[in-house]
Coordinates of C-alpha atoms in Angstrom, one line a residue:
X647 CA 15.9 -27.6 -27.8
X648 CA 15.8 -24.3 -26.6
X649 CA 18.4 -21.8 -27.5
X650 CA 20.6 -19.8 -24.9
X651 CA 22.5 -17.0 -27.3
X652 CA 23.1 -19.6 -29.2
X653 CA 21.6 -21.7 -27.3
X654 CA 22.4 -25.7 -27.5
X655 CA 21.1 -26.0 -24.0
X656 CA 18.4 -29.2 -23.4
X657 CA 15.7 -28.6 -21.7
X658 CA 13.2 -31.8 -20.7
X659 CA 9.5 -31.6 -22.3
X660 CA 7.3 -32.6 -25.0
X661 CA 7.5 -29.2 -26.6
X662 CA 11.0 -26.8 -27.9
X663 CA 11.1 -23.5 -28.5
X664 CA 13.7 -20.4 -29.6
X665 CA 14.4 -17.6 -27.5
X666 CA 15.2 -14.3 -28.5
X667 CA 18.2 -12.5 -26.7
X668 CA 18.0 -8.6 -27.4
X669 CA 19.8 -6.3 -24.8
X670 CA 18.9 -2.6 -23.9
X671 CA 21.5 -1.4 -21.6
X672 CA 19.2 1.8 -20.9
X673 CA 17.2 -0.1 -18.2
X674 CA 19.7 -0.7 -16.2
X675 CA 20.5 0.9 -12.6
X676 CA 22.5 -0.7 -9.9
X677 CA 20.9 -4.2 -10.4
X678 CA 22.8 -7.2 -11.6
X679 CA 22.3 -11.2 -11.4
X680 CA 25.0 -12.4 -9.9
X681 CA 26.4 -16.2 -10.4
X682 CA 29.8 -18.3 -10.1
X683 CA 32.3 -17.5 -7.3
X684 CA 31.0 -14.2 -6.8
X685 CA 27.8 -15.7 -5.7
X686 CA 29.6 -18.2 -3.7
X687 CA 31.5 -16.0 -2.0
X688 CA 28.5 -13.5 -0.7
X689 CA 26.6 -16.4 0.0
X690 CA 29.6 -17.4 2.6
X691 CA 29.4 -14.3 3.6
X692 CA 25.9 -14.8 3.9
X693 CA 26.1 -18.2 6.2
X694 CA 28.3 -16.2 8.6
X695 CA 26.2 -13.4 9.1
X696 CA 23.4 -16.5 10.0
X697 CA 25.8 -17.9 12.4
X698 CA 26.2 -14.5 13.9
X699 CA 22.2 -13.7 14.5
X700 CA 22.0 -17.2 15.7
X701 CA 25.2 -17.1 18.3
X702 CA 23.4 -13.3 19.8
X703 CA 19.9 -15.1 20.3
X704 CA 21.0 -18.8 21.7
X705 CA 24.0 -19.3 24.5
X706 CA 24.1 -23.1 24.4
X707 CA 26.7 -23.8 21.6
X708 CA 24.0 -27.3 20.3
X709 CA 21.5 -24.9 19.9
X710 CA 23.6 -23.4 17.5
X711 CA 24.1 -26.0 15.3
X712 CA 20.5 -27.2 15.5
X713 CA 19.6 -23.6 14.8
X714 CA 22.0 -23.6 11.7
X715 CA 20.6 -26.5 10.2
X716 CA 16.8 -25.9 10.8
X717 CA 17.5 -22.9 8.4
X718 CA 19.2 -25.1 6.0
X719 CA 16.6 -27.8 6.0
X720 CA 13.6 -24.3 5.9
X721 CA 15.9 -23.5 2.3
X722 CA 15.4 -27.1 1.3
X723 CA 11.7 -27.2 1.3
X724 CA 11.8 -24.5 -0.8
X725 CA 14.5 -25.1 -3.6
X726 CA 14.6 -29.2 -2.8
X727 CA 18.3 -30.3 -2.8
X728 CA 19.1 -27.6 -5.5
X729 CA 21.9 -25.1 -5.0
X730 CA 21.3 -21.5 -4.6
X731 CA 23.0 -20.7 -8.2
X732 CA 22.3 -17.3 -8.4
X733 CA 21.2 -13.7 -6.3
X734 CA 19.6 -10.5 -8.1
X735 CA 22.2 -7.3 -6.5
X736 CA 19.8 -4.0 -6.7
X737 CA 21.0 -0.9 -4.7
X738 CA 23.5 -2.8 -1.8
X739 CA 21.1 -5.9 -1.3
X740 CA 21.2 -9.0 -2.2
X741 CA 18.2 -11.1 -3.0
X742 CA 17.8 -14.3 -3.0
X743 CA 13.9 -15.0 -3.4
X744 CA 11.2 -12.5 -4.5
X745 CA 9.5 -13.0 -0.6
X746 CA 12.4 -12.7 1.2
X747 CA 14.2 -9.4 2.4
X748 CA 17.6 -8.4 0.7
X749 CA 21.2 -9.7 2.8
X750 CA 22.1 -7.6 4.7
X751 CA 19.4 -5.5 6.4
X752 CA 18.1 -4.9 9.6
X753 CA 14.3 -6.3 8.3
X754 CA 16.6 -9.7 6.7
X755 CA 18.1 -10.0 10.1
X756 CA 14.5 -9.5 11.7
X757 CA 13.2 -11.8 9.4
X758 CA 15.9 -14.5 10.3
X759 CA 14.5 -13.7 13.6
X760 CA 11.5 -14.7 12.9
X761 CA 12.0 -18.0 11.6
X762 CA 14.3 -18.9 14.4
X763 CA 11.4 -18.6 17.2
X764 CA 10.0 -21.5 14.8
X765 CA 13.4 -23.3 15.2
X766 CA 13.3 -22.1 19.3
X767 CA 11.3 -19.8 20.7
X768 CA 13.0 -16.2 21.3
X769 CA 12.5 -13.8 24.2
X770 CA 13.1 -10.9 21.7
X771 CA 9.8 -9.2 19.6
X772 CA 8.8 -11.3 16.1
X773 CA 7.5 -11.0 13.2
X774 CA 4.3 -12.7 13.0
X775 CA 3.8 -12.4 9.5
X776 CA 6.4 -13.1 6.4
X777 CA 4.1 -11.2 3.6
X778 CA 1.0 -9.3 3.9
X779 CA -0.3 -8.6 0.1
X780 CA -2.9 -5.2 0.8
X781 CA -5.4 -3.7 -1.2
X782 CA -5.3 0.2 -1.4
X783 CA -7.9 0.6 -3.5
X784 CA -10.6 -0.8 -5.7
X785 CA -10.5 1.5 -8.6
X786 CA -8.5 0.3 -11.3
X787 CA -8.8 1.4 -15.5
X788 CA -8.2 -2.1 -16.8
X789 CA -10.5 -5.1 -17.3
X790 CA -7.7 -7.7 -17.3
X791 CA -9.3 -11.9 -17.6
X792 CA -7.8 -13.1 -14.1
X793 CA -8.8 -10.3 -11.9
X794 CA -9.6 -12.0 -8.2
X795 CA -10.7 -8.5 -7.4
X796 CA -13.6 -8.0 -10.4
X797 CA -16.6 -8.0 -8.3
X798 CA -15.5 -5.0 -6.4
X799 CA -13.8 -3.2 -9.1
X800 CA -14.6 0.6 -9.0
X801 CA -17.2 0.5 -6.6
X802 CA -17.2 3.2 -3.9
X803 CA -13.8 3.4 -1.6
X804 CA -13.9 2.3 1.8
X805 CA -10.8 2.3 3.0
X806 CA -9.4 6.3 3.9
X807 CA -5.6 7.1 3.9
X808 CA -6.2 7.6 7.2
X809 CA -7.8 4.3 7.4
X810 CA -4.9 2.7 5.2
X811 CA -2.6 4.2 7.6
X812 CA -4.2 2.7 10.9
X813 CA -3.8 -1.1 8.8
X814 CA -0.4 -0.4 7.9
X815 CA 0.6 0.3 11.9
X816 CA -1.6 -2.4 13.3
X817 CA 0.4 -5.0 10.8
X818 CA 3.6 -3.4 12.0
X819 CA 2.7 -4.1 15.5
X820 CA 2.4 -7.6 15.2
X821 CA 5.5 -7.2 13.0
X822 CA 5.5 -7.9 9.4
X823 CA 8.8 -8.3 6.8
X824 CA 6.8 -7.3 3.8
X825 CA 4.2 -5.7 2.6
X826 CA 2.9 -5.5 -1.1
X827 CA 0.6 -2.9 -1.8
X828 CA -2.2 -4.2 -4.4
X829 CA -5.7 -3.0 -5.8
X830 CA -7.3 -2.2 -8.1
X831 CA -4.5 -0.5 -9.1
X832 CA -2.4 1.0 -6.8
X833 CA -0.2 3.4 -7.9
X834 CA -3.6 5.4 -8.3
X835 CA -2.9 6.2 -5.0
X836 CA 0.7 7.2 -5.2
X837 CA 0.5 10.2 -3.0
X838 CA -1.5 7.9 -0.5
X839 CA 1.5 5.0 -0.4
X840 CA 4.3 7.5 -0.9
X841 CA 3.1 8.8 2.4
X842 CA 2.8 5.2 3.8
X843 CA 5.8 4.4 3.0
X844 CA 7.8 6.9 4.6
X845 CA 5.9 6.7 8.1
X846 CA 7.4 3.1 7.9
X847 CA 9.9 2.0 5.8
X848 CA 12.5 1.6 8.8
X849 CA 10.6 -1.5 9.6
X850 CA 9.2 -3.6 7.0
X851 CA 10.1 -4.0 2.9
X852 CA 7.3 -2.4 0.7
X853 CA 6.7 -3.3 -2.3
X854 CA 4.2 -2.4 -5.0
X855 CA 1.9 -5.0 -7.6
X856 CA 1.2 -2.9 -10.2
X857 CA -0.1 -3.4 -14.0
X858 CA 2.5 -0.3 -15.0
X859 CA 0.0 2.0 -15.1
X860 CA 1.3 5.6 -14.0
X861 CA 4.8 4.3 -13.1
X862 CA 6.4 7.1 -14.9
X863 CA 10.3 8.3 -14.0
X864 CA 8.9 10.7 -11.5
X865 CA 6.7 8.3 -9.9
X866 CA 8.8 5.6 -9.4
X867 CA 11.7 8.5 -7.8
X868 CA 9.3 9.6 -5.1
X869 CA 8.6 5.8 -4.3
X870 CA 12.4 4.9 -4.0
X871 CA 12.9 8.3 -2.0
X872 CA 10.3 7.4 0.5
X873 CA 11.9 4.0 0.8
X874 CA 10.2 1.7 -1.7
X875 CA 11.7 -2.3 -2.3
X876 CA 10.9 -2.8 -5.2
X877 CA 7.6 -3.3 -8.0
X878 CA 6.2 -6.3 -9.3
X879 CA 4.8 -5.4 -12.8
X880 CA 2.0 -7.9 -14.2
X881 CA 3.5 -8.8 -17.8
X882 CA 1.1 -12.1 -19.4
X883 CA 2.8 -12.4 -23.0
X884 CA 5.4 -11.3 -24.4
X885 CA 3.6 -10.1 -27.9
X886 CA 2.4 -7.0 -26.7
X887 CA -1.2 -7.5 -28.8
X888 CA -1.5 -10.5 -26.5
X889 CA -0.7 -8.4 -23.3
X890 CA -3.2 -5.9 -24.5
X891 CA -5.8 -8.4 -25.1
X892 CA -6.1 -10.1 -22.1
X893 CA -5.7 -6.8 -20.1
X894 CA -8.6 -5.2 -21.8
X895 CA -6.5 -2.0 -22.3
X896 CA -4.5 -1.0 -25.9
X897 CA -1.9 0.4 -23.7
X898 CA -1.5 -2.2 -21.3
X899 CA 2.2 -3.8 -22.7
X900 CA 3.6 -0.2 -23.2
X901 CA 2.8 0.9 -19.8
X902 CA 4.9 -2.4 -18.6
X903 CA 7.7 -1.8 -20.8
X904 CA 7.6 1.8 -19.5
X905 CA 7.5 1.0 -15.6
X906 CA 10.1 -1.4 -15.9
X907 CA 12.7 0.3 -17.3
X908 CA 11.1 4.1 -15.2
X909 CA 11.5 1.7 -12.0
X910 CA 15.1 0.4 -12.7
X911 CA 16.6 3.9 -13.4
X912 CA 15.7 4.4 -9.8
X913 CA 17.2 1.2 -8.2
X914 CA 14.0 0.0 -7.2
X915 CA 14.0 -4.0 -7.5
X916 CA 12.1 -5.6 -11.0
X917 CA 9.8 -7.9 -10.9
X918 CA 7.5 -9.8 -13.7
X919 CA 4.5 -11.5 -12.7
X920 CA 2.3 -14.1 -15.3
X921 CA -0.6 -15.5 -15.5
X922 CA 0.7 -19.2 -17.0
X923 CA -2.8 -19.5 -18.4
X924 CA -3.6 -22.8 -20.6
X925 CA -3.1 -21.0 -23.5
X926 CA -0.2 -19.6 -22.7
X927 CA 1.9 -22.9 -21.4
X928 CA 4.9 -23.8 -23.5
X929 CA 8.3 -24.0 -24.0
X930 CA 8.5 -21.8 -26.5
X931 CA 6.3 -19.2 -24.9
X932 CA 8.1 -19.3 -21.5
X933 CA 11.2 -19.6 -22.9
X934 CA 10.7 -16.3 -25.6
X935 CA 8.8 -14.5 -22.2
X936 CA 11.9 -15.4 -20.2
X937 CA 14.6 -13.9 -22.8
X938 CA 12.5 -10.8 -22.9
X939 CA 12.2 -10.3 -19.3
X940 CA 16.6 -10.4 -19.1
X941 CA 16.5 -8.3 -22.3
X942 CA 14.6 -5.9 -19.7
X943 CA 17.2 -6.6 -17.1
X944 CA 14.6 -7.7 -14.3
X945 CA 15.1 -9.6 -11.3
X946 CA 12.8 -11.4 -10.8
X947 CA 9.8 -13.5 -12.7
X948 CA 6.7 -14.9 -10.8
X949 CA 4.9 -17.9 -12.0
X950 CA 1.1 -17.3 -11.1
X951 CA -1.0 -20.7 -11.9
X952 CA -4.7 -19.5 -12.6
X953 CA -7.6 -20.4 -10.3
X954 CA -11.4 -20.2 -10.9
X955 CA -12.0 -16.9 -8.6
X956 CA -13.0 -13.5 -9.5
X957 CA -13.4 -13.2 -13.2
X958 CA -12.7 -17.0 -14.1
X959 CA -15.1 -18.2 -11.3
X960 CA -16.8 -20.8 -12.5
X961 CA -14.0 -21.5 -15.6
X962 CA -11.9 -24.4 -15.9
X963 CA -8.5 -22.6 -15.7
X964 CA -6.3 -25.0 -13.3
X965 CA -3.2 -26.2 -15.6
X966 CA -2.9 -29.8 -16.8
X967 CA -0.6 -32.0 -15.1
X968 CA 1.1 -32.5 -18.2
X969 CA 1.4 -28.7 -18.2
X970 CA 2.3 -28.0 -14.5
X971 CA 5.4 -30.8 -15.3
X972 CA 6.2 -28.5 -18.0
X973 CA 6.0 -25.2 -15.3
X974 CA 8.5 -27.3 -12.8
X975 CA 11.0 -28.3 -15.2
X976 CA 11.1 -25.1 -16.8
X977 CA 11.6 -23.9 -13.2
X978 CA 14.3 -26.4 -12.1
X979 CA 16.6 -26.0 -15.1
X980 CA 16.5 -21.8 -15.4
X981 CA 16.8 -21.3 -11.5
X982 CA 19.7 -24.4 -10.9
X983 CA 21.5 -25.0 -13.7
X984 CA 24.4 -23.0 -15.0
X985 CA 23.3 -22.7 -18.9
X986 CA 20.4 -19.7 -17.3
X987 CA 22.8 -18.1 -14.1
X988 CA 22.8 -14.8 -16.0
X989 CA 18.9 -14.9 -16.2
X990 CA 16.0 -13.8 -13.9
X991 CA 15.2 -15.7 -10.8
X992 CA 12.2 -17.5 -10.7
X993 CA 9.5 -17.5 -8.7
X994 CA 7.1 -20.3 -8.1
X995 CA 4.7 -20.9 -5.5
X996 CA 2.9 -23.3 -6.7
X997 CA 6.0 -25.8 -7.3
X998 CA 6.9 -25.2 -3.4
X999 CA 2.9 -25.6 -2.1
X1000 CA 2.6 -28.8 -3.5
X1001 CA 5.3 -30.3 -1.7
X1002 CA 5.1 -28.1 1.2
X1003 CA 2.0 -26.6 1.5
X1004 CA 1.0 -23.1 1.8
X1005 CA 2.6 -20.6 4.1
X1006 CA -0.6 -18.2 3.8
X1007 CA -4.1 -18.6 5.4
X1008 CA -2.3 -16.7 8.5
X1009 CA 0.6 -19.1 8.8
X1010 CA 3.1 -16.6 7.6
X1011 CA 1.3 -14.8 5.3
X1012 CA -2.5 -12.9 4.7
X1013 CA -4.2 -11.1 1.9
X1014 CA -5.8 -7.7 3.3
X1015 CA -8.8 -6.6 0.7
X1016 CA -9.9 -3.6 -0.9
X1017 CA -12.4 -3.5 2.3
X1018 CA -9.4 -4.0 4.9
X1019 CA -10.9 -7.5 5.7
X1020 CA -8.3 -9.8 6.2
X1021 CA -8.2 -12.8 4.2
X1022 CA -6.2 -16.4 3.5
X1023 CA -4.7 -14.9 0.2
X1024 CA -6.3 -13.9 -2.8
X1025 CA -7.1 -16.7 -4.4
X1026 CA -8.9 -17.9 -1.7
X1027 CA -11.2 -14.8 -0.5
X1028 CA -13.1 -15.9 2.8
X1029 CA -13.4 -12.8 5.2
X1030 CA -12.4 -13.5 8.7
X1031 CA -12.9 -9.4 10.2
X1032 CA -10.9 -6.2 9.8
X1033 CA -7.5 -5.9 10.3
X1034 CA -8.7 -2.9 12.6
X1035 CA -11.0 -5.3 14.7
X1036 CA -9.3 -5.4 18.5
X1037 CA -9.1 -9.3 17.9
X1038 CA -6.8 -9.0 15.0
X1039 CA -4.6 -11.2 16.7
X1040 CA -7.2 -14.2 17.3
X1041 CA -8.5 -13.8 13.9
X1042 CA -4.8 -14.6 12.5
X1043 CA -4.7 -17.7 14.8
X1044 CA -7.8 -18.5 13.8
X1045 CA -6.8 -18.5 10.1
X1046 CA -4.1 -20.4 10.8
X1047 CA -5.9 -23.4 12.7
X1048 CA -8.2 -23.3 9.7
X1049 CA -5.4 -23.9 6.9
X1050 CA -5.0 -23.3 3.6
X1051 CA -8.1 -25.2 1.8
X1052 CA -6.4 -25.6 -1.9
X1053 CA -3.2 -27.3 -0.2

């Protein structure tokens, strides 16, 4: 039995747990979860605005209903036959998934777009990739246990602002909704992506995956004023000697608490992101990690299954099956069921990829490394050139045709 408030709520599993439900009202900005009719009602909105893209980019009135329900049926690999119970409101957007732009901008409406030509191809310019995840930089001041970046941690820099710059427009050519910036840690380079971010904001989401570190009030200002999404703060236990532990850092769960509440004063979009390690699977962890995470008023939690690259190369990480059912029905009952609507959202790629498969590997998505090498994602580093290389194009097709090896 796990405990909502005062929580008689069911949830399915061999294990229980009790959650913990303090609130801190100081971390709040704009942000909100929103649930019941209000989400109803902006996801009718919502629809509409689909219908409208749709009728501007297809004259024949079939095509519209064919387009309309591709998008549906692209939703349902996703969620399954679940209902979209819930949207995180930050700053005038609405979000419905941590890898999809906020309703209603012009990079959602591009994004729409782009999943349209898939529907029926589209005279007008598209996105050729959903996410890029980039590397800025290889130095980083933690040692943290899952680190798919370890064998090139502080090691000499290769990749120039100016250099970072160039990747940034060459991804934008080709057209890109997202980008997250990644290291090492990145918000080393906070002059570096502030300035990145402004050349380009007007066109693609940014977003930055950071362990907290120098996320202070300040930073996280200057980010949001240069047009900054949102941050996705790495947060692996709750206890914070736990955090601190598998980080390698005494500081590591104080800088977290910090950024998150520094980067919701400034409307920026919260996320969490954990490593569900073995150790770390249960009810009563994800449940306690969960109530902490709305106690911190955050968007958005990602689910990160470990894999045997990096500094577990060579380990047995992968969950159990037993534990992976535990991960999905966790999953199912907070995102679609109405005892969690005032909780984060969820997300999960692994629970998607193994009924879908993956979107990366150059389908809709690449990792960029910490030598601007382009790559399937990171959990799956195989070099296939530069971003930079006059090919770029090819080598993304190339990707493609060679799939995603894991799914």
């Amino acid at each position: 039995m796990v405990r909502n408030n005062d929580f008689a709520v069911t949830i399915n599993g061999p294990e229980a747990g009790i959650l913990t439900d303090s609130k801190d009202e100081t971390n709040k900005g704009s942000f909100r979860i929103i649930s019941g009719f209000l989400n109803e009602w902006v996801h009718l909105k919502l629809k509409l605005s689909l219908l409208g893209i749709i009728v501007k980019f297809y004259k024949n009135p079939l095509h519209w209903i064919g387009a309309l329900q591709y998008l549906i049926q692209l939703r349902r690999q996703f969620l399954g036959d679940h209902r979209l119970r819930k949207m995180a409101y930050t700053d005038g957007r609405y979000f419905m998934g941590l890898y999809t732009p906020g309703w209603n901008s012009r990079v959602y409406k591009e994004f729409i777009v782009t999943q349209l030509h898939d529907y029926k191809p589209i005279a007008n310019k598209i996105n050729r990739l959903n996410t890029v995840l980039m590397a800025v930089t290889k130095k980083c001041p933690l040692q943290c246990e899952h680190c798919y970046e370890w064998d090139n941690l502080n090691k000499r820099e290769k990749l120039s602002p100016d250099t970072l710059h160039g990747i940034v427009s060459k991804l934008q050519e080709h057209g890109v909704s997202q980008i997250q910036f990644s290291g090492g840690e990145p918000m080393l380079k906070v002059d570096t992506l502030v300035a990145l971010i402004e050349k380009a904001s007007d066109k693609t989401d940014f977003w930055v995956t950071t362990s907290g570190y120098k996320l202070t009030r300040e930073n996280a200002r200057r980010l949001k004023k240069a047009g900054l999404t949102g941050v996705i703060i790495s947060l692996d236990h709750f206890v914070p000697g736990k955090h601190n532990a598998f980080r390698n850092y005494r500081d590591a769960f104080y800088w977290v608490e910090k950024g998150v509440a520094n980067a919701s004063k400034e409307n920026l979009v919260v996320a969490l992101s954990v490593c569900t390690t073995k150790e770390f699977i249960s009810l009563e962890n994800l449940g306690k990690y969960m109530a902490l995470a709305k106690s911190w008023s955050v968007s958005f939690v990602q689910f990160l299954e470990p894999k045997a690259v990096g500094h577990f190369r060579g380990k047995n990480v992968a969950p159990t099956e037993g534990q992976i059912k535990i991960l999905e029905d966790f999953y199912t009952q907070m995102n679609y069921t109405n005892s969690f609507k005032d909780y984060p959202i969820i997300t999960y790629h692994g629970y998607y990829q193994r009924r879908q498969g993956c979107f990366s590997a150059g389908k809709k998505s690449i990792y960029v490394d910490t030598d601007g090498d382009i790559n399937p994602c990171p959990f799956c580093p195989s070099k296939n050139g530069s971003v930079l290389d006059h090919d770029f194009g090819q080598k993304l097709d190339q990707l493609k045709q060679m799939g995603c090896s894991s799914y």
